[in-house]
GROMACS .gro file of C-alpha atoms in nm:
model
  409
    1UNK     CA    1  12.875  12.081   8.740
    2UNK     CA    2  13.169  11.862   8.760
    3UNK     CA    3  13.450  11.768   9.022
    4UNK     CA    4  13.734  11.682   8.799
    5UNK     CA    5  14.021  11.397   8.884
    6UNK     CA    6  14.265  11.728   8.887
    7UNK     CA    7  14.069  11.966   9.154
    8UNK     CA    8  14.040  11.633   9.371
    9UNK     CA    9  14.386  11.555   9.368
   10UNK     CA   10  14.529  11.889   9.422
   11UNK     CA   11  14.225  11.977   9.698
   12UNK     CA   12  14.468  11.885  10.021
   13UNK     CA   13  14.721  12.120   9.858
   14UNK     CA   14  14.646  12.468   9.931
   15UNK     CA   15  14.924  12.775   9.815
   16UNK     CA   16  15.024  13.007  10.060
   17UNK     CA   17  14.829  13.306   9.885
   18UNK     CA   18  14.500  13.112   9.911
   19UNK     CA   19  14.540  13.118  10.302
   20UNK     CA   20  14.420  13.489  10.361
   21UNK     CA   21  14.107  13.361  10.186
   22UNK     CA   22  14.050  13.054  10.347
   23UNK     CA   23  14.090  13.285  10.674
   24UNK     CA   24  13.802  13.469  10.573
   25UNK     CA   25  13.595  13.231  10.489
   26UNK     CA   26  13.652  13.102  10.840
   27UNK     CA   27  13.536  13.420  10.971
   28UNK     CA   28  13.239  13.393  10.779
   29UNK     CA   29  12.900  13.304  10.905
   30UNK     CA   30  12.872  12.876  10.804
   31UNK     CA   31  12.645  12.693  10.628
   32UNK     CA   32  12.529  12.393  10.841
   33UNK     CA   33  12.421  12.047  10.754
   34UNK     CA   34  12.359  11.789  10.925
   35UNK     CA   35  12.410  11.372  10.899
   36UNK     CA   36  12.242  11.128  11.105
   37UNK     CA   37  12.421  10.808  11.067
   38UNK     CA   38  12.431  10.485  11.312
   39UNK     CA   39  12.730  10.585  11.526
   40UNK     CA   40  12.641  10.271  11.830
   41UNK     CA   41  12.421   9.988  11.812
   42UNK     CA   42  12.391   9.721  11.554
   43UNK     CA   43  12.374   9.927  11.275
   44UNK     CA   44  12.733  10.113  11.336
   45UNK     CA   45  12.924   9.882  11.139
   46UNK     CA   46  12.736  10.083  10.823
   47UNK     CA   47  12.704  10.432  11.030
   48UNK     CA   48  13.087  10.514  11.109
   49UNK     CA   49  13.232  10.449  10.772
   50UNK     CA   50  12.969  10.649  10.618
   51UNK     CA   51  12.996  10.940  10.887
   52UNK     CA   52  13.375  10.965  10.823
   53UNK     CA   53  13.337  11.019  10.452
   54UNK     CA   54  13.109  11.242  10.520
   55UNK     CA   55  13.304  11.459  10.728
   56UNK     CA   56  13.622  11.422  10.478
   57UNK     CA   57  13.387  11.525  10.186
   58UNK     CA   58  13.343  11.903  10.437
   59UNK     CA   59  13.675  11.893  10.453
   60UNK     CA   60  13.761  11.898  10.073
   61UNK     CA   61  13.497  12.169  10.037
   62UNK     CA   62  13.674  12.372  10.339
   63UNK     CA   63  13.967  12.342  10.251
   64UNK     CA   64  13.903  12.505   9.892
   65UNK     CA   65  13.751  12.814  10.026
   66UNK     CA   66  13.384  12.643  10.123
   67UNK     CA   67  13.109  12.775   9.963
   68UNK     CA   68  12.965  13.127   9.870
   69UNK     CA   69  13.211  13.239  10.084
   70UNK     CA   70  13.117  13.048  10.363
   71UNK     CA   71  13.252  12.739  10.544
   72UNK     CA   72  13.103  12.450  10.572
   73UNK     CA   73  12.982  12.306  10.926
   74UNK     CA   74  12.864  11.993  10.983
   75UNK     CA   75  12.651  11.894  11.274
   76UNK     CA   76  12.646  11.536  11.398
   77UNK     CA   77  12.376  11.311  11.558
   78UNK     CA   78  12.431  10.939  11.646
   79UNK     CA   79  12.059  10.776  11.647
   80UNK     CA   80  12.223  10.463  11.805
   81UNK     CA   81  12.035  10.242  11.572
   82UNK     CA   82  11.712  10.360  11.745
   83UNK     CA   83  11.438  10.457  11.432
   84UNK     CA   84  11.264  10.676  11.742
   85UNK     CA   85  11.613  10.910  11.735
   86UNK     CA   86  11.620  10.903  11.406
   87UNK     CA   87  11.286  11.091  11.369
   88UNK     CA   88  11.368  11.313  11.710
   89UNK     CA   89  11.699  11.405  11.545
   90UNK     CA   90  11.539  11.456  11.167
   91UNK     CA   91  11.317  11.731  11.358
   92UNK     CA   92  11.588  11.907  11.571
   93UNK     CA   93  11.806  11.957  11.284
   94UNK     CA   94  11.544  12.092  11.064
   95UNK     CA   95  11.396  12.306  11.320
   96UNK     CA   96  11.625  12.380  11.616
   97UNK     CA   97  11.964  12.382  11.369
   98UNK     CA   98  11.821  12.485  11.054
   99UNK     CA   99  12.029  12.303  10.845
  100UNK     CA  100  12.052  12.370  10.491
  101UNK     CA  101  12.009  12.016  10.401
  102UNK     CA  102  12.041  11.640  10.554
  103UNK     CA  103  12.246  11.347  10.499
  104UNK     CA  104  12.137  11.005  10.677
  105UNK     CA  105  12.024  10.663  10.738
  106UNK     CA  106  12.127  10.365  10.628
  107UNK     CA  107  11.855  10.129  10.678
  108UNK     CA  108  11.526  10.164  10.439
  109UNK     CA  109  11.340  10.210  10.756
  110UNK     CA  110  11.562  10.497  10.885
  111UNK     CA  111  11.497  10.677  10.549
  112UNK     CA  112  11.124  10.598  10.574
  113UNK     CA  113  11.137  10.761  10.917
  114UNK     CA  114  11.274  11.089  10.847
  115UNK     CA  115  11.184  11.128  10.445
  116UNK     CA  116  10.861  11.282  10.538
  117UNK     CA  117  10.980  11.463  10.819
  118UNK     CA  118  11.198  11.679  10.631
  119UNK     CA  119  10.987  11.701  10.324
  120UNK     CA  120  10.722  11.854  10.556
  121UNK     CA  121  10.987  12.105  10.690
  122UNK     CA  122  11.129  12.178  10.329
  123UNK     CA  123  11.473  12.041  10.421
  124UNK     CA  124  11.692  11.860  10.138
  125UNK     CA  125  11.755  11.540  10.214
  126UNK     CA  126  12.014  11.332  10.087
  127UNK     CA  127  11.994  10.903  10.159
  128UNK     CA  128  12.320  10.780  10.069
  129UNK     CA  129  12.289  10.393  10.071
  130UNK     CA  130  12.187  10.123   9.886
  131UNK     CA  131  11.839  10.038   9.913
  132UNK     CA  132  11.596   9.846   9.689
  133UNK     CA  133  11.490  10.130   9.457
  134UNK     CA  134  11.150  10.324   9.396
  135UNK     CA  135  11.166  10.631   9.598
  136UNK     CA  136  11.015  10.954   9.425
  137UNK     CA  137  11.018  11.240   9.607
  138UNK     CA  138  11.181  11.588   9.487
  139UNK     CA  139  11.288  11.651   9.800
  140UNK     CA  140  11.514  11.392   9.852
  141UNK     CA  141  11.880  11.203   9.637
  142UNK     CA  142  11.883  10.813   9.660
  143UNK     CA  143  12.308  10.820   9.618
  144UNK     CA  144  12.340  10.444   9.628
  145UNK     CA  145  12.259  10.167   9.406
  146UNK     CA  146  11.955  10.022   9.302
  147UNK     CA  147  11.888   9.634   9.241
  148UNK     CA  148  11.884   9.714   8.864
  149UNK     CA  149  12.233   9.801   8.867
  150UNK     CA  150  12.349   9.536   9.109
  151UNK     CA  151  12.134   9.253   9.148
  152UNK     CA  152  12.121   9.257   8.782
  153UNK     CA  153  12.458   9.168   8.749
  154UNK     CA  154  12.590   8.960   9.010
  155UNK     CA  155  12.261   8.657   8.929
  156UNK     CA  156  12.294   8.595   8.556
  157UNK     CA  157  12.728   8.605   8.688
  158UNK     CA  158  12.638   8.367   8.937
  159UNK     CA  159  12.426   8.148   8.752
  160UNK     CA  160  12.620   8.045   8.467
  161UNK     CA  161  12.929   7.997   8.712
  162UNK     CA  162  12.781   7.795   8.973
  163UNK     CA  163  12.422   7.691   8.823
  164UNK     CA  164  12.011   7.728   8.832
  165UNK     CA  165  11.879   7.683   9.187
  166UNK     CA  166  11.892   8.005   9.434
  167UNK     CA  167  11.860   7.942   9.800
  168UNK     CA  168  11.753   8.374   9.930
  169UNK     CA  169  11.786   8.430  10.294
  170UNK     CA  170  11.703   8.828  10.354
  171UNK     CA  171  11.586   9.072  10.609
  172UNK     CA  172  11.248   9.084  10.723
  173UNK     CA  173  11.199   9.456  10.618
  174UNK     CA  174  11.094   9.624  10.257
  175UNK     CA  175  11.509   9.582  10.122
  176UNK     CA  176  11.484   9.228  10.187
  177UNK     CA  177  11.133   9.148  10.061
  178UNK     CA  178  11.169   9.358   9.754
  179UNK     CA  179  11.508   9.287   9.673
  180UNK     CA  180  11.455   8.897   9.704
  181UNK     CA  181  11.166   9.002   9.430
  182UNK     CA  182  11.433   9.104   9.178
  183UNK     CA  183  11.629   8.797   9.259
  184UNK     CA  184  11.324   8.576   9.152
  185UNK     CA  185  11.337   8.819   8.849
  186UNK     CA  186  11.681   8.831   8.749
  187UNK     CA  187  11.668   8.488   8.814
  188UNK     CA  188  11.415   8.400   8.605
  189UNK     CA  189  11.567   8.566   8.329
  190UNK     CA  190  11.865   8.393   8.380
  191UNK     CA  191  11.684   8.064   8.315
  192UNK     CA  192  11.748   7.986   8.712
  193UNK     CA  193  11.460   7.975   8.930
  194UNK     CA  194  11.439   8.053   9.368
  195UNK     CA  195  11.383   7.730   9.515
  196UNK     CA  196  11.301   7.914   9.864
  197UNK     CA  197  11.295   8.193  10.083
  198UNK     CA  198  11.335   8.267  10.412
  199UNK     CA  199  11.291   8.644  10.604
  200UNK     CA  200  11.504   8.703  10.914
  201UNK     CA  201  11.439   9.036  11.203
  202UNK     CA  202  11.712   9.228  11.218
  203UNK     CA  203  11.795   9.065  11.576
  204UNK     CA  204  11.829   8.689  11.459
  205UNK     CA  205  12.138   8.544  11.557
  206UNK     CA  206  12.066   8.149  11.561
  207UNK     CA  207  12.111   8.014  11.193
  208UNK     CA  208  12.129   7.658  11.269
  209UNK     CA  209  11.783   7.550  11.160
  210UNK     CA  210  11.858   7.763  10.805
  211UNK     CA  211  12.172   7.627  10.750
  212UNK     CA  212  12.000   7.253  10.799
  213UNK     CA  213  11.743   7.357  10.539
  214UNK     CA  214  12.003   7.512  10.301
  215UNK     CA  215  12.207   7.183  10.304
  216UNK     CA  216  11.892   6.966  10.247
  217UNK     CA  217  11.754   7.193   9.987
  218UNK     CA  218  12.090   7.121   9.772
  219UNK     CA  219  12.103   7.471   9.582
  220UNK     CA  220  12.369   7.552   9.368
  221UNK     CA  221  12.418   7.865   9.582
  222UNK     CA  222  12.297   8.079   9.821
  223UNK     CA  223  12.177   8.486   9.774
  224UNK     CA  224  12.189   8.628  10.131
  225UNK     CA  225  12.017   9.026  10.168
  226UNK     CA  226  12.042   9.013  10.525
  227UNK     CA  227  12.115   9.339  10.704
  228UNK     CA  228  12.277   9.435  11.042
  229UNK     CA  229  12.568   9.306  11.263
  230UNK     CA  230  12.384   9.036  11.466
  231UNK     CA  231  12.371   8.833  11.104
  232UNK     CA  232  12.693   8.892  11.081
  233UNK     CA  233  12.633   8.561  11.292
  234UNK     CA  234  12.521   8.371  10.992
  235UNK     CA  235  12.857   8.372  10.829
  236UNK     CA  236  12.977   8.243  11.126
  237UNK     CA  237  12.778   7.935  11.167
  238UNK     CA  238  12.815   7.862  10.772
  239UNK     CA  239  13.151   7.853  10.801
  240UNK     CA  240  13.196   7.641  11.113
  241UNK     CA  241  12.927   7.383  11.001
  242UNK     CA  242  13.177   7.345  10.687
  243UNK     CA  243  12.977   7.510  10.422
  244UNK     CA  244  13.209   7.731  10.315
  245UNK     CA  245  13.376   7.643   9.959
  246UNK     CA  246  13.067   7.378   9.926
  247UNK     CA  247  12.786   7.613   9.815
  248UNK     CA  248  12.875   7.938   9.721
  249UNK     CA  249  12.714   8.271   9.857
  250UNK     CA  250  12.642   8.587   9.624
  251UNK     CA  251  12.491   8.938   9.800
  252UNK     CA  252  12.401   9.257   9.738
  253UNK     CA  253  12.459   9.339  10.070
  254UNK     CA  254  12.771   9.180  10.213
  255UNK     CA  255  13.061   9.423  10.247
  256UNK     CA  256  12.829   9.739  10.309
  257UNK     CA  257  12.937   9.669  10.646
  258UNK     CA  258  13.277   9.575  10.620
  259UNK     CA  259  13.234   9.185  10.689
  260UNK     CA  260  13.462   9.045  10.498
  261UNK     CA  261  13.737   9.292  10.755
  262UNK     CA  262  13.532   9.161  11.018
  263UNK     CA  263  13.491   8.830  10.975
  264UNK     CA  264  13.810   8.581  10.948
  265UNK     CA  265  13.926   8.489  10.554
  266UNK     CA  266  13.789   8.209  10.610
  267UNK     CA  267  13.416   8.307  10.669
  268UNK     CA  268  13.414   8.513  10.386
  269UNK     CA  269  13.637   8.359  10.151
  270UNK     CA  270  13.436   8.306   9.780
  271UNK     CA  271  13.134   8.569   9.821
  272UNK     CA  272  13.041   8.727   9.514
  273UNK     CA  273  12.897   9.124   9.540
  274UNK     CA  274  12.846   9.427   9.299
  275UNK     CA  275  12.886   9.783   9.427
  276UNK     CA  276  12.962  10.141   9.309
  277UNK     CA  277  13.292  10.080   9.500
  278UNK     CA  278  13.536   9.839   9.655
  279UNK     CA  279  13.806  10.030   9.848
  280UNK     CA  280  14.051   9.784   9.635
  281UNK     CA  281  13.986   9.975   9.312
  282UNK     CA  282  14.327  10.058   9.168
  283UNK     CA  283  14.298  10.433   9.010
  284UNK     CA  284  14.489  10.700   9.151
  285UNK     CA  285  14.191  10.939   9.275
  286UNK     CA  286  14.091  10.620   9.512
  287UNK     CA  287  14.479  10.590   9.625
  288UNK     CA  288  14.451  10.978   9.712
  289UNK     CA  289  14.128  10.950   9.879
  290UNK     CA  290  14.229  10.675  10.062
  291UNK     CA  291  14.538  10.835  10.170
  292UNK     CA  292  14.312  11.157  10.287
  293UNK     CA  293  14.099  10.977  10.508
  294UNK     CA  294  14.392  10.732  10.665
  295UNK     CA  295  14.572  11.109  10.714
  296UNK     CA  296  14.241  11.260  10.901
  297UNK     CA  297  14.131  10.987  11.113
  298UNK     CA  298  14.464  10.764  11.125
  299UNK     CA  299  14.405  10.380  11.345
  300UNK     CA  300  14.014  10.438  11.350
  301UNK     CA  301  14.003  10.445  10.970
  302UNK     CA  302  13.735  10.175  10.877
  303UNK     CA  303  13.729  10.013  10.518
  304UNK     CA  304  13.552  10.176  10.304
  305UNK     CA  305  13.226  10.048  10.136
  306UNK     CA  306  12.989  10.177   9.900
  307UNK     CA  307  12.771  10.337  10.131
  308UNK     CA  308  13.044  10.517  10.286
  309UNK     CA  309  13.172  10.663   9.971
  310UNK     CA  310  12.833  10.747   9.845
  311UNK     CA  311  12.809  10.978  10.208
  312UNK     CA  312  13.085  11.198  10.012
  313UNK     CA  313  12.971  11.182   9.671
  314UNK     CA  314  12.561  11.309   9.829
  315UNK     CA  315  12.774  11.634  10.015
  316UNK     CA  316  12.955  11.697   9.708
  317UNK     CA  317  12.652  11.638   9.470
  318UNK     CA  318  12.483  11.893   9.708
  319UNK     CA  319  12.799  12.147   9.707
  320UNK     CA  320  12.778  12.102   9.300
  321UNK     CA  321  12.362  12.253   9.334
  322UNK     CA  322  12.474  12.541   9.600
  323UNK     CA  323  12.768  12.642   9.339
  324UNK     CA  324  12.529  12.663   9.055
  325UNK     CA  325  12.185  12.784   9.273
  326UNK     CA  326  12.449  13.076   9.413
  327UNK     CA  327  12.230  12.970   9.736
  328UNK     CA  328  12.176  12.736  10.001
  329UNK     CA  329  11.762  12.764   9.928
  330UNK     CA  330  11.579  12.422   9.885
  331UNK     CA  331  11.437  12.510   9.578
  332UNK     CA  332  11.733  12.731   9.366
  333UNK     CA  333  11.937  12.410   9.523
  334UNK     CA  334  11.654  12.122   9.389
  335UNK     CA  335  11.659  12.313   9.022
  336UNK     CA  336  12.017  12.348   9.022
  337UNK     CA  337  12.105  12.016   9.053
  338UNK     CA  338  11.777  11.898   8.828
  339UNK     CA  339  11.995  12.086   8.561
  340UNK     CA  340  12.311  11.840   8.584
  341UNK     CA  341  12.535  11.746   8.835
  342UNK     CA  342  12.829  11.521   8.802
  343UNK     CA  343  13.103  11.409   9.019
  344UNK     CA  344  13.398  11.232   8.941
  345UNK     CA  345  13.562  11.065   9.259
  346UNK     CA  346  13.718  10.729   9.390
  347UNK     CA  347  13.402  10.537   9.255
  348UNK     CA  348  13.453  10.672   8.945
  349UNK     CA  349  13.195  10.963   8.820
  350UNK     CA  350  12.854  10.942   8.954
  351UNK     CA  351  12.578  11.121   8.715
  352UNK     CA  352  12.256  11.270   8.871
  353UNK     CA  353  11.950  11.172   8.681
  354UNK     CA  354  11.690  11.458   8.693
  355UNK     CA  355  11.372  11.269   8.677
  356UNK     CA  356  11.457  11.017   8.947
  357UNK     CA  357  11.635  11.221   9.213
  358UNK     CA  358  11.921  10.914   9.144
  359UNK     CA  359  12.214  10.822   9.034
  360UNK     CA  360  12.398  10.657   8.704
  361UNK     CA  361  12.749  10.548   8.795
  362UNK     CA  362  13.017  10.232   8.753
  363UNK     CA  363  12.968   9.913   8.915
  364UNK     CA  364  13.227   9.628   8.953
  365UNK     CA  365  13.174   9.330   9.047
  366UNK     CA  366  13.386   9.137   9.319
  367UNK     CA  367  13.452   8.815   9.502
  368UNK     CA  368  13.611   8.805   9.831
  369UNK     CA  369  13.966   8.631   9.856
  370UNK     CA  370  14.192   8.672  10.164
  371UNK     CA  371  13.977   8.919  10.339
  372UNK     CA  372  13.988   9.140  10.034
  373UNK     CA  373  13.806   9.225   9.711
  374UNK     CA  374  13.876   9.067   9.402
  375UNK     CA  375  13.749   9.322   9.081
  376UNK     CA  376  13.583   9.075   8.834
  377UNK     CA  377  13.419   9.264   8.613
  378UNK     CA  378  13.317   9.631   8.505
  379UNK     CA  379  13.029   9.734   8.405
  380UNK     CA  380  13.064  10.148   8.282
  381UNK     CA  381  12.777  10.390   8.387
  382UNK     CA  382  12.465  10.187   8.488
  383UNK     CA  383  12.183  10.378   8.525
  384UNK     CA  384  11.862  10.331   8.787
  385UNK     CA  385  11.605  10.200   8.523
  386UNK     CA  386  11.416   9.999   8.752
  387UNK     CA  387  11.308  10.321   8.954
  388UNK     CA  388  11.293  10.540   8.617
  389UNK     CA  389  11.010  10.295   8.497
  390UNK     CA  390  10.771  10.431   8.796
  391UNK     CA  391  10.948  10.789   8.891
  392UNK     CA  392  10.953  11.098   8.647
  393UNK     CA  393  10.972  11.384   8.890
  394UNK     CA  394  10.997  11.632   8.560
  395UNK     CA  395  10.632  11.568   8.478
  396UNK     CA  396  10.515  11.502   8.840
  397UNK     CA  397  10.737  11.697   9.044
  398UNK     CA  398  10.468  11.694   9.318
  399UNK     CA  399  10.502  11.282   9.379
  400UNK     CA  400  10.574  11.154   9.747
  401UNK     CA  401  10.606  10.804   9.765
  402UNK     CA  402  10.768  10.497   9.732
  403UNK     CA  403  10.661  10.306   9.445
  404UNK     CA  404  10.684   9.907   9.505
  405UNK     CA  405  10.798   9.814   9.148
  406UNK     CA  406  10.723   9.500   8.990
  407UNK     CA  407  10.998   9.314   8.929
  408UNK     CA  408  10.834   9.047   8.723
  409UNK     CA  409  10.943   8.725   8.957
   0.00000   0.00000   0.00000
């Protein structure tokens, strides 16, 4: 089932007749879900973007007449960056709130925490980040992007504009590790090779050795996966030792947390991404979006990233599956949406693949100038191929795991 350009635009705009309805509806007894998203701690600058879309997306759905009758109410828990609350909160909503399904996490670690939990207590679950691909479980939707559909653009990009030897600096959890494999292997395809590697906690802040080895190792550029706010540091120290505009710095990470706002031009000036989104994207359904969430949460409106967008495309993917299902049920919802469901929103439309439990949508890729994304290229409907070559929940809808894929580096 689809969410057309037309029903998004015109969703804020409610006639007069339609507000008996929407009165009973109100009455009504609501259907509750719940999202667990990094509101404190390191992690918020990727929590509170995502949280916001998510609570616009229950909007859009209230305000044309919720579902089955039924508005939509969404229950909140801040895990503070804390993997411990993460689990605690996974349970409580699945138990003590019942919630018809969950949307949360933005590390691969969060996910890894409460996957199982509410797979064990039948609960949907609905990840909607970027993350480095292979998850196969029926229970759950991987929304955001997979390395095959980023990574895979932004190296052979980088290579032929700035040249052959990759410098990776990434997080010392399974995103970094695995996606610094499909570096080496888009990389090697490329006819560019990794001259090194180096895996950083999540609590690093001191860069200066790096940096050192980075500007004796002479790579034509650098591929940073770090995660988190503390290496928001890194940028930092790049820029002030000079580096910046002297070796050039692609990601498949930067942005998710709104550096390049946070950071000065300066320190972000020339970094090269690819994303389902950039809240620059020039259609009119982003404009309107845009202008919806400025309207609901005014000053505290944070840019928007692709992991916050993909926190409204998971509720409306999931609003899609109740529509069709006629029920909030895990398993009428799971075969519902296994049947087709797309949504076409700010991103452009994002396509549910059955057998993965992920999703084929646009990417563009972008380079930061002035603080702001620059759209390079389009690439139309990429789909997740490197989790499709280990996942095929149609013949094994019974698999629970997360498959480490070989990327071939």
């Amino acid at each position: 089932m689809a969410i057309s350009r037309r029903s998004l635009l015109k969703n804020s705009m409610l006639s007069l007749a339609a507000v008996p309805f929407i009165s009973k509806v109100q009455a009504a007894e609501p259907i509750k879900i719940a999202a667990i998203f990094d509101q404190s701690g390191g992690l918020d600058i990727y929590g509170q973007p995502v949280m916001n879309c998510v609570e616009l997306a229950v909007d859009d759905i209230n305000n044309q007449g919720g579902l089955l009758g039924r508005p939509v109410e969404l229950v909140k828990y801040d895990p503070q960056s804390n993997i411990q609350y993460y689990t605690q909160f996974a349970t409580q909503a699945a138990t003590r709130d019942r919630v018809s399904a969950v949307f949360g996490g933005v590390t691969s670690a969060s996910r890894e925490a409460i996957r199982p939990i509410l797979r064990r207590y039948k609960t949907p679950y609905f990840y909607p980040s970027l993350y480095e691909g292979g998850v196969c479980d029926r229970n759950s939707f991987e929304i955001g992007t997979t390395p095959a559909q980023t990574v895979a653009r932004i190296v052979p990009y980088a290579v032929k504009q700035w040249g052959k030897k990759i410098y990776v600096i990434a997080a010392d959890y399974n995103f970094g590790h695995i996606s610094a494999d499909w570096v080496s292997k888009y990389a090697k395809d490329s006819g560019a090779e990794v001259v090194a590697t180096e895996f950083f906690p999540l609590d690093v802040t001191d860069f200066g050795t790096t940096i050192k080895k980075i500007q004796d190792a002479k790579p034509d550029m650098v591929f940073s996966l770090l995660v988190g706010g503390n290496h928001i540091s890194f940028f930092r120290q790049w820029a002030a030792a000079g580096m910046v505009g002297q070796i050039p710095i692609a990601s498949s990470d930067f942005g998710v947390g709104n550096e390049n706002r946070i950071l000065t031009p300066k320190e972000s000036e020339g970094i090269l991404a690819a994303y389902a989104y950039f809240q620059e994207l020039d259609t009119p359904v982003n404009k309107q979006f845009l202008q919806r969430l400025q309207a609901k949460f005014g000053n505290k409106t944070p840019y928007i990233n692709e992991t916050a967008i993909d926190g409204w495309y998971a509720v409306m993917h999931w609003a899609n599956g109740v529509r069709v299902a006629n029920s909030v049920e895990r398993m009428p919802l799971i075969e519902a949406l296994e049947k087709g469901s797309t949504v076409d929103g700010p991103g452009g439309i994002s396509r549910l693949d059955a057998a993965t439990h992920h999703f084929t949508v646009d990417i563009y890729l972008g380079q930061v100038k002035n603080g702001a994304w620059n759209i390079l290229e389009t690439y139309p409907q990429q789909p997740p191929s490197d989790t499709a070559a280990v996942c095929n929940l149609l013949t094994h809808p019974d698999d629970n795991q997360q498959y480490v894929i070989k990327a071939g580096g």
